[in-house]
CSV table of C-alpha atoms in Angstrom, one decimal:
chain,number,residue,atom,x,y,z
A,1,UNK,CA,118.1,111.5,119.7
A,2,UNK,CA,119.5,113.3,116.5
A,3,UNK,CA,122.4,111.9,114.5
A,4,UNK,CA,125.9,112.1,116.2
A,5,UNK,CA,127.6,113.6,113.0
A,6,UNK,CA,127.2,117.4,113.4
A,7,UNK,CA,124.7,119.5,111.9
A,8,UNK,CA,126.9,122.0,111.3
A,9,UNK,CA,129.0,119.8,108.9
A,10,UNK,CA,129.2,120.9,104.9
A,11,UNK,CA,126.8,118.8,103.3
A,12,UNK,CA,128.2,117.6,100.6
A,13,UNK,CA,125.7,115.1,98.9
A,14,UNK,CA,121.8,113.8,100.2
A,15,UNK,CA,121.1,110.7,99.0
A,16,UNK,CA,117.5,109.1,99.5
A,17,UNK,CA,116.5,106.0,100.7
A,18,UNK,CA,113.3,104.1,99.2
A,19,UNK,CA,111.7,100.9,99.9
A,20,UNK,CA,110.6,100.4,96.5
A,21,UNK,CA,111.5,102.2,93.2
A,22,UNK,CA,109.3,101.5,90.9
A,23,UNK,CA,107.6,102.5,87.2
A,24,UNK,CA,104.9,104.4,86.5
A,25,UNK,CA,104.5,105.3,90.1
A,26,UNK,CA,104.0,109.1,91.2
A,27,UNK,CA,106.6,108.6,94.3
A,28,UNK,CA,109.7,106.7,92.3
A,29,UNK,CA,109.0,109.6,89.5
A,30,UNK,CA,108.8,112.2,92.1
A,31,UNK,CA,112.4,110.7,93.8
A,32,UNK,CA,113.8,110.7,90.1
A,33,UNK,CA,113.2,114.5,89.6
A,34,UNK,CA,114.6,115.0,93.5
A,35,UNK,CA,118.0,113.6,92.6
A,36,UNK,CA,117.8,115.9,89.6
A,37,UNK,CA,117.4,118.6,91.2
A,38,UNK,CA,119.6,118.1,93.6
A,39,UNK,CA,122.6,117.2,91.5
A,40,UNK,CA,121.5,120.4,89.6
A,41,UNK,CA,122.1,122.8,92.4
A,42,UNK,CA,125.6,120.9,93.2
A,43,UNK,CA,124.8,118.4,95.6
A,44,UNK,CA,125.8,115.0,95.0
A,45,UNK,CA,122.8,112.9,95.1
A,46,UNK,CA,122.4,108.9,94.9
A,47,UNK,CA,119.4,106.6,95.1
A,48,UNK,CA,119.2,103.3,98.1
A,49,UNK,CA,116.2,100.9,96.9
A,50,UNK,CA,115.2,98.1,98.7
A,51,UNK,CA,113.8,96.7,95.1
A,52,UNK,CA,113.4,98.1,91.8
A,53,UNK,CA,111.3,97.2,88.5
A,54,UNK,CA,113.2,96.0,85.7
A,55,UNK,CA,113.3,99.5,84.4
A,56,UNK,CA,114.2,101.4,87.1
A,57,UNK,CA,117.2,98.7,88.5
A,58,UNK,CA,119.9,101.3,87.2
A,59,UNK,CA,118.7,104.4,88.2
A,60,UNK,CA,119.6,103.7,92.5
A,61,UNK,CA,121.7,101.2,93.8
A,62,UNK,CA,120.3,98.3,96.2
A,63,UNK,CA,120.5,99.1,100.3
A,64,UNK,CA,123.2,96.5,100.8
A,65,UNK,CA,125.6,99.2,99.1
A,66,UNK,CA,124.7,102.5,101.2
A,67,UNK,CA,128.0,101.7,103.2
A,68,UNK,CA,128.6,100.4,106.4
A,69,UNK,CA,129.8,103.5,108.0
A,70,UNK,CA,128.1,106.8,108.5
A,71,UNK,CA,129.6,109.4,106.3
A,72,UNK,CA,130.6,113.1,106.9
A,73,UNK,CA,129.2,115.4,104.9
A,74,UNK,CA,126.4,113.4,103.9
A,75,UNK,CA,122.6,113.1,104.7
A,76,UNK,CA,120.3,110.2,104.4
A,77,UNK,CA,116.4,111.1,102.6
A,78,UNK,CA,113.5,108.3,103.4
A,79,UNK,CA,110.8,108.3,101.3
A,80,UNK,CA,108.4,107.0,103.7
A,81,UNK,CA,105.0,105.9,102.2
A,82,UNK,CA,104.5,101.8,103.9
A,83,UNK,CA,105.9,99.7,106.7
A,84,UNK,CA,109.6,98.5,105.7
A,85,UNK,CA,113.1,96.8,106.1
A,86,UNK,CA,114.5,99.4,104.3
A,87,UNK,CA,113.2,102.0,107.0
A,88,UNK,CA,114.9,100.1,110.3
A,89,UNK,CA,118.4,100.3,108.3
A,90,UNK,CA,117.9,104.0,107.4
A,91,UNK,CA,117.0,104.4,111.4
A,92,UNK,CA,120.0,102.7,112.0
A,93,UNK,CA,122.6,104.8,110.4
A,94,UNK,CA,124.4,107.6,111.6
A,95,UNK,CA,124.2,110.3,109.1
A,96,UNK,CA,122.0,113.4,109.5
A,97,UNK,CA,118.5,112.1,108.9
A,98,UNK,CA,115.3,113.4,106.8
A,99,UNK,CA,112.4,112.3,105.5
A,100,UNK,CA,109.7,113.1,103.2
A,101,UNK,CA,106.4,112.1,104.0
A,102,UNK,CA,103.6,110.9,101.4
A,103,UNK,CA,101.4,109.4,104.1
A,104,UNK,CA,100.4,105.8,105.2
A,105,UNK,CA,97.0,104.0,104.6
A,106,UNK,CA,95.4,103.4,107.8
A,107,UNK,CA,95.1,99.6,108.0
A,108,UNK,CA,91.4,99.4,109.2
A,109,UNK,CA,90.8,100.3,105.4
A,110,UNK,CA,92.8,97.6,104.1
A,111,UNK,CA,93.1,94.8,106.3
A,112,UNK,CA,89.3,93.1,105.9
A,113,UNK,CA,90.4,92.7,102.1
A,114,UNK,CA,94.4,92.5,102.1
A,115,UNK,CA,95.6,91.5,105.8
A,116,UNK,CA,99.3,91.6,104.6
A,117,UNK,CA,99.0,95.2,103.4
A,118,UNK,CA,97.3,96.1,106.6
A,119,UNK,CA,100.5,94.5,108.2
A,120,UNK,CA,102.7,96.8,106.1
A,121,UNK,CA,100.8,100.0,106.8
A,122,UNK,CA,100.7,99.2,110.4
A,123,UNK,CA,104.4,98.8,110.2
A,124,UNK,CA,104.7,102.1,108.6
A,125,UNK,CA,102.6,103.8,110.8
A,126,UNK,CA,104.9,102.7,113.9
A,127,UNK,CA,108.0,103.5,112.0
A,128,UNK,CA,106.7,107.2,111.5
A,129,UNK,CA,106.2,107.6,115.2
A,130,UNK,CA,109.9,105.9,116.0
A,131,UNK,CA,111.7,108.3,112.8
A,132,UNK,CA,110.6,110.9,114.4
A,133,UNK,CA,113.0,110.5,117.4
A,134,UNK,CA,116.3,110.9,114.7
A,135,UNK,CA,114.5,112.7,112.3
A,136,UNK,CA,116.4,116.3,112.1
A,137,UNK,CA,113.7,117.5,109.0
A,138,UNK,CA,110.5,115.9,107.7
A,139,UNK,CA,108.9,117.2,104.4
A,140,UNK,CA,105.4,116.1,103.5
A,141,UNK,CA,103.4,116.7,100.2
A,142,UNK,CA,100.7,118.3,101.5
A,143,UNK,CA,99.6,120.0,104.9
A,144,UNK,CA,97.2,117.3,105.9
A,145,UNK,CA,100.1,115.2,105.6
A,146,UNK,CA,102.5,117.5,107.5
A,147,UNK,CA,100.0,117.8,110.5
A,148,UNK,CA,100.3,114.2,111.0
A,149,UNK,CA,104.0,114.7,111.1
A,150,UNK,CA,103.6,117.2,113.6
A,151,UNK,CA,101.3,114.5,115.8
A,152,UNK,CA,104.0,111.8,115.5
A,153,UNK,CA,106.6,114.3,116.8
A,154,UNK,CA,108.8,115.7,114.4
A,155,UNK,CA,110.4,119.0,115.6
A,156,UNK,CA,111.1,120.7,112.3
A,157,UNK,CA,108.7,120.6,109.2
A,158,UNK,CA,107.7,121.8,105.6
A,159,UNK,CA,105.2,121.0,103.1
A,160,UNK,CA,105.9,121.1,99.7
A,161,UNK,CA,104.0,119.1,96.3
A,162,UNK,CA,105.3,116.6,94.4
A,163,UNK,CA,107.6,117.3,92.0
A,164,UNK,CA,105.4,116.5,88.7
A,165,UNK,CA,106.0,116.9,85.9
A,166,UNK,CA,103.0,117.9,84.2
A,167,UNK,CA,104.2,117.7,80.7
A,168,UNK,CA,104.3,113.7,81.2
A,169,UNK,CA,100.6,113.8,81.7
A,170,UNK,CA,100.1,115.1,78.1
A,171,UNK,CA,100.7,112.2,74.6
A,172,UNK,CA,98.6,111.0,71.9
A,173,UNK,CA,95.7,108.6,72.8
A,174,UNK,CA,95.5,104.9,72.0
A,175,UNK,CA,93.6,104.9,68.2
A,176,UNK,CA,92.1,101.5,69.4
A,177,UNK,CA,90.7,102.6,72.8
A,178,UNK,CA,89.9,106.1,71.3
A,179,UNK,CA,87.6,104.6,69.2
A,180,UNK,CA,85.7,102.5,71.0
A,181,UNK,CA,85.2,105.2,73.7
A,182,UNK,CA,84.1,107.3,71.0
A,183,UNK,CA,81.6,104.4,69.6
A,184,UNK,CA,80.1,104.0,72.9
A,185,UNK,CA,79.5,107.9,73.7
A,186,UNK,CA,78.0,108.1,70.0
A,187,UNK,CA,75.4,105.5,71.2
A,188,UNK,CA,74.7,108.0,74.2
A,189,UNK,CA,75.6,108.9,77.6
A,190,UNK,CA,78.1,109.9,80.0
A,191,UNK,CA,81.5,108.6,80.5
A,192,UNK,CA,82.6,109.2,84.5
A,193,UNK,CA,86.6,108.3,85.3
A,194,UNK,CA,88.1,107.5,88.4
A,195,UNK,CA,92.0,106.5,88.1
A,196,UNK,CA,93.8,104.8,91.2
A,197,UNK,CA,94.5,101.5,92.5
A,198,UNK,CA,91.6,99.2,93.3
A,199,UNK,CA,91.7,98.8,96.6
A,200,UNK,CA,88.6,99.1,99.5
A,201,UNK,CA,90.5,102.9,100.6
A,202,UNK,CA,89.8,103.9,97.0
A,203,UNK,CA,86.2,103.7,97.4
A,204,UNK,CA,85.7,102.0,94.1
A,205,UNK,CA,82.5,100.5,95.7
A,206,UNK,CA,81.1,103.7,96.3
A,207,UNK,CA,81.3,105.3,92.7
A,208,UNK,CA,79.2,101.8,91.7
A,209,UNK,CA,77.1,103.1,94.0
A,210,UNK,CA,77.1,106.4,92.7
A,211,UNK,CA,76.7,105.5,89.1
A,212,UNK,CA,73.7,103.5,89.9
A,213,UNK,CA,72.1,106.6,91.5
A,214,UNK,CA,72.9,109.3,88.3
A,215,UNK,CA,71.5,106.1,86.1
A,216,UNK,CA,68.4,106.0,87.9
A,217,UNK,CA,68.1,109.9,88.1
A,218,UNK,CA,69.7,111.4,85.3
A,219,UNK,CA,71.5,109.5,82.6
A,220,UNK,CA,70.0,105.4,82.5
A,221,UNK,CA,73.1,105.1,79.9
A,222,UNK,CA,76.0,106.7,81.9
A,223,UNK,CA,79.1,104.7,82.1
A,224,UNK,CA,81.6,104.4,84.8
A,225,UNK,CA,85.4,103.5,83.9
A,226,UNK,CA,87.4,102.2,86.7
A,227,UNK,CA,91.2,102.2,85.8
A,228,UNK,CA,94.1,101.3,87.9
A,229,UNK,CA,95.7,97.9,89.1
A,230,UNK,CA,94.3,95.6,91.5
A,231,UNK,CA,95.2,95.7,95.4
A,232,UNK,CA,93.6,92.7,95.9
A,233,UNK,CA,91.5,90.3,93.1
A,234,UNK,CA,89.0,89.3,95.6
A,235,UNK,CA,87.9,93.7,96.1
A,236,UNK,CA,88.1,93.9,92.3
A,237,UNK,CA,85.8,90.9,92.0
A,238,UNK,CA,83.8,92.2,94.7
A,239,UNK,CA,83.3,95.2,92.8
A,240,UNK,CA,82.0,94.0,89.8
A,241,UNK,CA,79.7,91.7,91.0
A,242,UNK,CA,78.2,94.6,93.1
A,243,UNK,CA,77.8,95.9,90.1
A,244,UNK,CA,76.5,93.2,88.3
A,245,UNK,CA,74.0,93.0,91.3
A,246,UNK,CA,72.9,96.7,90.7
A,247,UNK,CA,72.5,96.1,87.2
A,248,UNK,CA,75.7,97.6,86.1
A,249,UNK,CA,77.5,95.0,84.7
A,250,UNK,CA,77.4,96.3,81.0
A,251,UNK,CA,78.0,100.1,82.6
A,252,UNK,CA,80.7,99.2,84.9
A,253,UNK,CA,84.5,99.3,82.5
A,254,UNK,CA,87.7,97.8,85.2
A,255,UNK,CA,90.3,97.6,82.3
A,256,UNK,CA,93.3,97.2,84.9
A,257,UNK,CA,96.4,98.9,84.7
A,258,UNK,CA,96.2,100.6,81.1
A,259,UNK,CA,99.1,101.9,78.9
A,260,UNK,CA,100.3,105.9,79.4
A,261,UNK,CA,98.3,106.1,75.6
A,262,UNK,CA,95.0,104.4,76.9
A,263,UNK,CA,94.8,106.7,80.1
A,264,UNK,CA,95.0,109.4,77.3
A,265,UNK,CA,92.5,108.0,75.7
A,266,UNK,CA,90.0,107.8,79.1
A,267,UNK,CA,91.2,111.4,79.9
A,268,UNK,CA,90.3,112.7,76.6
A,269,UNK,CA,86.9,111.0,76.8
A,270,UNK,CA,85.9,111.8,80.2
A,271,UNK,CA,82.8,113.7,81.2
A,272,UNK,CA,83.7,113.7,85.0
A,273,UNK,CA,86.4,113.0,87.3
A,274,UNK,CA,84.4,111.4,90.4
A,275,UNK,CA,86.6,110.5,93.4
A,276,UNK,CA,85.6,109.4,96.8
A,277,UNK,CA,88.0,108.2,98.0
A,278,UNK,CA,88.7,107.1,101.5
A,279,UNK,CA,92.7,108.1,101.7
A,280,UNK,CA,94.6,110.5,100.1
A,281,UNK,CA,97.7,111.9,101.2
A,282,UNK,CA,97.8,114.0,98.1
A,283,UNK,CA,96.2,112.1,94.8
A,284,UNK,CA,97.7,112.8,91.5
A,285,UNK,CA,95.0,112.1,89.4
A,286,UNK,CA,93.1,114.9,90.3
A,287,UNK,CA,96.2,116.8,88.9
A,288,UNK,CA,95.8,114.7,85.6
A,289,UNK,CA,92.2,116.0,85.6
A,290,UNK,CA,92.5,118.9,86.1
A,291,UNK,CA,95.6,119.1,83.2
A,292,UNK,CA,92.8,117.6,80.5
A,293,UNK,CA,89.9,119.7,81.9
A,294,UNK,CA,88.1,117.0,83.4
A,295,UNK,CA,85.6,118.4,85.7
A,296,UNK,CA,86.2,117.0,89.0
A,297,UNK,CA,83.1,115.8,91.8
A,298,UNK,CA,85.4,114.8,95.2
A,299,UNK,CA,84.6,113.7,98.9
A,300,UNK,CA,86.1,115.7,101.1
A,301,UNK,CA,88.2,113.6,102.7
A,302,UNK,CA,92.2,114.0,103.9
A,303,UNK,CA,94.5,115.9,101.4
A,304,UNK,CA,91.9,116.0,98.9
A,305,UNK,CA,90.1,119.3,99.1
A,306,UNK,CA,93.2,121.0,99.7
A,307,UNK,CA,94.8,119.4,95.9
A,308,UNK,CA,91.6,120.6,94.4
A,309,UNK,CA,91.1,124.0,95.9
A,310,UNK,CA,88.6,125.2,94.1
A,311,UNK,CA,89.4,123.1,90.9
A,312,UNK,CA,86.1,121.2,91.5
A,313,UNK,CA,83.2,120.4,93.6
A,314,UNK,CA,84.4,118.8,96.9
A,315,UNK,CA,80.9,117.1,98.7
A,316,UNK,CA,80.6,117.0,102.6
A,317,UNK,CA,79.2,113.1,102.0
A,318,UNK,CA,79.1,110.3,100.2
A,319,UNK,CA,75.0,109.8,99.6
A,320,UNK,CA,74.7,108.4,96.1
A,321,UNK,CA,72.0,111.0,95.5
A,322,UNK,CA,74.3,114.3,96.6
A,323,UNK,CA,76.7,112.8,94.3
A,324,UNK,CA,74.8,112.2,91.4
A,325,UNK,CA,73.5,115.5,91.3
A,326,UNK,CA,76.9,116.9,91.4
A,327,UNK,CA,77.8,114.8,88.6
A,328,UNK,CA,75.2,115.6,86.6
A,329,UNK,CA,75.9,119.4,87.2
A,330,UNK,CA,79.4,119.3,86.0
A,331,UNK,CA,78.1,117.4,82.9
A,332,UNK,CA,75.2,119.8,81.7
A,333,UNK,CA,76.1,122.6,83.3
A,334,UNK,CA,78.6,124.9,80.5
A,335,UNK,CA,79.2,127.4,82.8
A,336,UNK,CA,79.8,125.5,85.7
A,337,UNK,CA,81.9,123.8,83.3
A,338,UNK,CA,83.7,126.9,81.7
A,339,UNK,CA,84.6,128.2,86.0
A,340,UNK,CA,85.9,124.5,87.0
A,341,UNK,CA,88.4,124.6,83.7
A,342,UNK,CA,89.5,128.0,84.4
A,343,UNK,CA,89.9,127.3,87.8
A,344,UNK,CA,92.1,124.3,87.1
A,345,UNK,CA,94.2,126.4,84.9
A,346,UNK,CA,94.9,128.4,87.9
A,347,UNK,CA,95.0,125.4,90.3
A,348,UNK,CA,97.5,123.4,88.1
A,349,UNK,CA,99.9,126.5,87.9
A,350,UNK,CA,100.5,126.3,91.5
A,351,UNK,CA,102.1,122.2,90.8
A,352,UNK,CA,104.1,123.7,88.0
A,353,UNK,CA,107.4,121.7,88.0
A,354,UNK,CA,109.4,125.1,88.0
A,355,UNK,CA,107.9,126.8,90.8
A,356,UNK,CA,107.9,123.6,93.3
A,357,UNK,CA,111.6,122.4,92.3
A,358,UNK,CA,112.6,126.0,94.0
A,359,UNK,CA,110.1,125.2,96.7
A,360,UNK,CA,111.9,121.9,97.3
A,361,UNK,CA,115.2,123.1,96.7
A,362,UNK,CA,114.9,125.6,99.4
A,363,UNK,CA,113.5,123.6,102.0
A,364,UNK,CA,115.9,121.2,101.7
A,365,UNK,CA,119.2,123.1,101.5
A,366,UNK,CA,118.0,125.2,104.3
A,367,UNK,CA,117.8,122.3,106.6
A,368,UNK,CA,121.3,121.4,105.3
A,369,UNK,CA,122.1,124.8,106.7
C-alpha cells in the first residue's frame, strides 16, 4: 500500500535517506550532487544518515532527527544499495515514498568469505522486495538494475546514471608513485589496472588468473595492480598467495585503498583496464577509464556491457587465454587503441554531469507531479 499523505499534495522538499554516508564513495558523492540539484531547481532538500565518516558528519543529519511525524508536502528518497536499519524506519514513515536503486550483491558471492556481509545483502535483498509495496517511484542507475526493480514489483520506474562528476576524476599524480611506476615500465612490460574493492564478487582472483596467462603468452614481465580496500583480509590474503602460487608474487601490486593523487598516478600509467568482475550494478571505474583513455577488456556480466557500450572489448567468458589475448590486443594494437579512445570520448559524453542532472531532475519532479 502507497503512503496515506496524497499524491496530489505540493511537494515542497525531498529529502533522502541513506544508510551510510560516506567519503570517497561513488553513492554518498552521487547523494551530495542530488541534494544540489534539487535545492537548485527550488526544492528543499535534506540528508537522513544512519552513519557518517568524519568528513561527511555535517553534510545530513542522523535518522533519529527525520521527525516523528510524517510531513505534508514532503517525500522521503532511499538510497538503497545493502540490507539496513535505516531502510525499516524509512518503510515505516508516512510520507510519499521513493527510492533509487544501485543494486545489491547477491550473498552467494560474498558469504563463503564475509558471512556478515552476506547477512547484510540478504537483508537488502528482502527489503527491496517489501519497498516495493510503499514505493510510489523507484529510480535505478542503470537498466539491468531497473529490470530487477521491475521483478521485485515496483509499479512505476526510470533509469538514469549516476550523477558524476567527471571533472573529480581528473588532478595531478602522486610524484612518488609516478615515479616508481614509471621505473618499473622503463625495465619493461605492461601495467594492467583494475580499481574496486577486494572482495570474491570483484573477481580479483580471476585477473591473477589472467595475468598469469598474458605472462605465459605474451608479456613474461606484465604487471597487474590491484587497487581498492579490502572486503575481507582473509580474500586479500587469498589472493596474493594465489599469486605467489602462480609465480606472481613480484607481478601482483595490492597497494590498498590509495590517495585520489596515487589513483592518478595508476590511471596515468595504465596499459589496460581489465575487469571481470562478478557484480556490477553500474561500476564507476570503467567511467574513470574511459575519462584517462585507458583501454578497457570486461566480462560481460550485469550492468557492465551496458556502462561500456562500445567503449571497450566486453568477453562472453572468463578463460584466461580469451582474456589475455584481448589484453594483449588493446596493448599492441594502435588502432584498436585510437577506436576504443574515441569511442570513450563519445561514451563518457553520455555521463556528462550536465546532461544527467536534467535527466534526474526530470524524473524526479515528474513523479512529484
Amino acid at each position: 500500500m502507497l503512503s496515506a499523505l496524497s499524491a496530489s499534495m505540493t511537494v515542497r522538499r525531498v529529502d533522502q535517506v541513506i544508510p551510510s554516508l560516506a567519503s570517497r564513495d561513488a553513492i554518498g558523492s552521487h547523494v551530495l550532487q542530488l541534494q544540489a540539484l534539487l535545492r537548485s531547481k527550488g526544492v528543499d532538500s535534506d540528508i537522513f544518515y544512519g552513519n557518517a565518516t568524519p568528513d561527511r558528519v555535517d553534510h545530513g543529519l542522523p535518522i533519529d532527527r527525520i521527525g516523528d511525524r510524517p510531513s505534508t508536502g514532503r517525500v522521503l528518497l532511499y538510497q538503497l544499495s545493502i540490507g539496513s536499519p535505516v531502510a525499516d524506519i524509512f518503510r515505516q514513515r508516512g510520507e510519499r515514498k521513493f527510492v533509487n536503486y544501485h543494486n545489491i550483491t547477491p550473498a552467494e558471492l560474498l558469504e563463503p568469505w564475509v558471512p556478515h556481509v552476506g547477512e547484510e545483502v540478504r537483508r537488502g535483498r528482502a527489503q527491496l522486495r517489501a519497498l516495493a509495496e510503499v514505493t510510489e517511484f523507484a529510480v535505478a542507475d542503470s537498466r539491468y538494475n531497473e529490470r530487477e526493480l521491475e521483478d521485485a514489483g515496483y509499479r512505476s520506474t526510470a533509469t538514469v546514471p549516476l550523477l558524476v562528476d567527471l571533472d573529480d576524476f581528473d588532478g595531478k599524480p602522486d610524484p612518488v608513485l609516478a615515479g616508481r611506476l614509471a621505473d618499473a615500465r622503463a625495465a619493461g612490460g605492461a601495467d594492467l589496472l583494475f580499481v574496486g574493492k577486494v572482495s570474491p564478487h570483484k573477481g580479483q582472483a580471476d585477473l591473477v588468473k589472467a595475468l598469469a596467462a598474458y605472462r605465459a603468452l605474451y608479456d613474461p614481465r606484465a604487471r597487474l595492480h590491484l587497487v581498492g580496500g579490502a572486503i575481507s583480509d582473509a580474500y586479500r590474503t587469498a589472493v596474493l598467495r594465489f599469486a605467489d602460487e602462480l609465480g606472481l608474487a613480484d607481478a601482483v601490486d595490492v597497494p590498498g585503498s590509495v590517495t585520489h593523487e596515487e589513483l592518478i598516478a595508476y590511471y596515468g600509467h595504465a596499459d589496460a583496464f581489465v575487469c571481470l568482475s562478478n557484480h556490477e550494478g553500474f561500476c564507476v571505474p570503467l567511467l574513470e577509464a574511459m575519462h584517462h583513455r585507458v583501454p578497457i577488456v570486461s566480462y560481460v556480466t550485469t550492468a557492465v556491457p551496458e556502462t561500456v557500450d562500445g567503449a571497450g572489448l566486453v568477453l562472453a567468458d572468463k578463460q584466461p587465454a580469451r582474456v589475455a589475448a584481448a589484453v594483449h590486443r588493446v596493448v599492441t594494437d594502435a588502432h584498436l587503441r585510437g577506436e576504443l579512445a574515441r569511442a570513450a570520448v563519445e561514451r563518457e559524453a553520455a555521463f556528462a554531469l550536465p546532461v544527467v542532472r536534467e535527466r534526474f531532475a526530470s524524473a524526479i519532479l515528474d513523479a512529484c507531479g
